[in-house]
Tab-separated table of C-alpha atoms in Angstrom:
chain	number	residue	atom	x	y	z
T	1	MET	CA	139.532	-151.905	-28.919
T	2	GLU	CA	141.867	-148.635	-28.625
T	3	THR	CA	141.099	-145.572	-28.258
T	4	ILE	CA	143.042	-141.703	-28.965
T	5	LYS	CA	141.850	-137.921	-27.788
T	6	LEU	CA	142.911	-136.094	-30.966
T	7	VAL	CA	144.652	-133.023	-29.593
T	8	LYS	CA	142.941	-130.871	-32.352
T	9	PRO	CA	139.678	-131.656	-33.574
T	10	VAL	CA	139.045	-132.133	-37.470
T	11	MET	CA	135.960	-132.107	-39.808
T	12	ILE	CA	135.755	-135.849	-41.722
T	13	ASN	CA	132.411	-136.207	-43.733
T	14	ASP	CA	130.817	-132.557	-42.117
T	15	LYS	CA	131.340	-133.809	-38.698
T	16	GLU	CA	134.149	-132.436	-35.697
T	17	VAL	CA	136.072	-135.567	-34.508
T	18	ILE	CA	137.502	-135.312	-31.660
T	19	GLU	CA	138.195	-139.255	-30.958
T	20	LEU	CA	138.838	-142.184	-32.826
T	21	HIS	CA	138.444	-145.685	-32.129
T	22	PHE	CA	140.722	-148.522	-33.434
T	23	ASP	CA	139.775	-152.373	-33.673
T	24	PHE	CA	143.221	-153.911	-35.190
T	25	ASN	CA	142.025	-157.464	-34.214
T	26	LYS	CA	139.763	-157.288	-36.901
T	27	LEU	CA	141.805	-156.912	-39.599
T	28	THR	CA	143.018	-160.103	-42.243
T	29	SER	CA	145.620	-161.476	-43.688
T	30	ALA	CA	144.150	-160.109	-47.120
T	31	ASP	CA	144.381	-156.592	-45.046
T	32	PHE	CA	148.106	-157.163	-44.601
T	33	PHE	CA	148.521	-157.386	-48.562
T	34	GLU	CA	146.251	-155.304	-49.815
T	35	LEU	CA	147.672	-152.470	-47.325
T	36	GLU	CA	150.916	-152.919	-48.276
T	37	GLN	CA	150.056	-152.802	-52.284
T	38	GLU	CA	148.440	-149.038	-51.291
T	39	SER	CA	151.588	-147.541	-49.543
T	40	ARG	CA	154.234	-148.941	-52.274
T	41	MET	CA	151.466	-147.146	-54.423
T	42	LEU	CA	152.206	-143.657	-52.295
T	43	GLY	CA	155.705	-143.880	-52.651
T	44	GLU	CA	156.020	-146.568	-49.676
T	45	ILE	CA	160.233	-147.423	-49.462
T	46	THR	CA	160.341	-149.098	-46.154
T	47	PRO	CA	162.573	-152.594	-46.932
T	48	ASN	CA	160.191	-154.381	-44.489
T	49	ILE	CA	156.401	-152.513	-44.748
T	50	VAL	CA	155.785	-152.899	-41.053
T	51	TRP	CA	158.323	-149.829	-40.378
T	52	GLY	CA	156.537	-147.480	-42.151
T	53	ALA	CA	154.916	-144.506	-41.378
T	54	LYS	CA	152.022	-145.023	-45.021
T	55	TYR	CA	151.396	-148.459	-43.952
T	56	ARG	CA	150.774	-148.109	-40.372
T	57	ALA	CA	148.824	-144.736	-41.283
T	58	MET	CA	146.816	-147.358	-43.399
T	59	VAL	CA	146.575	-150.171	-41.191
T	60	ALA	CA	145.021	-147.365	-38.701
T	61	VAL	CA	142.754	-146.023	-41.309
T	62	LYS	CA	141.518	-149.641	-41.720
T	63	ALA	CA	140.929	-150.821	-38.519
T	64	CYS	CA	139.081	-147.301	-37.402
T	65	LYS	CA	135.804	-147.412	-35.914
T	66	GLU	CA	134.911	-144.484	-37.585
T	67	LYS	CA	134.334	-143.835	-41.499
T	68	ILE	CA	138.000	-142.403	-42.311
T	69	LYS	CA	140.461	-142.035	-45.413
T	70	PHE	CA	143.782	-142.511	-45.470
T	71	GLU	CA	143.990	-138.183	-46.782
T	72	ASP	CA	142.254	-137.276	-43.465
T	73	ILE	CA	145.724	-138.065	-41.646
T	74	ARG	CA	147.653	-137.004	-43.776
T	75	ASP	CA	146.116	-133.679	-44.872
T	76	LEU	CA	144.243	-132.288	-41.723
T	77	MET	CA	145.978	-133.946	-38.772
T	78	THR	CA	148.349	-132.537	-36.827
T	79	PHE	CA	151.491	-133.680	-36.436
T	80	LYS	CA	151.319	-135.494	-32.711
T	81	ASP	CA	148.182	-136.780	-33.483
T	82	VAL	CA	149.831	-138.101	-36.412
T	83	ALA	CA	152.545	-140.073	-34.017
T	84	LYS	CA	149.665	-141.267	-32.017
T	85	ILE	CA	148.137	-142.619	-34.933
T	86	THR	CA	150.450	-144.381	-36.446
T	87	GLU	CA	151.624	-145.352	-32.955
T	88	ALA	CA	149.093	-147.543	-32.488
T	89	ALA	CA	149.668	-149.616	-35.536
T	90	ALA	CA	153.402	-149.781	-34.768
T	91	ASN	CA	151.815	-151.373	-31.042
T	92	PHE	CA	149.792	-153.488	-32.932
T	93	LEU	CA	152.405	-154.737	-35.677
T	94	GLN	CA	155.259	-154.886	-33.367
T	95	PHE	CA	154.561	-158.720	-32.850
T	96	LEU	CA	155.655	-158.456	-36.639
T	97	ASP	CA	159.756	-156.985	-36.237
């Protein structure tokens, strides 16, 4: 389990969120392919999907214990928080490079 403290709290589902908890090990092979398809539909064009920022954000959303959406990351969070979240996903995915 990985915890990321947000630089700036955000309101998600009418609740102030100051940190997020991620369990990347709960993800399945079905998640891997589903998230690739979803990120491609959002315009992800990276040849190796694990390098894509949208894909990494979607992996983080799926692994997050709190109920968040991709749009919460994209639209509500600071640049630094997005970078920390996608870096956590990248660290999990690094074995795929």
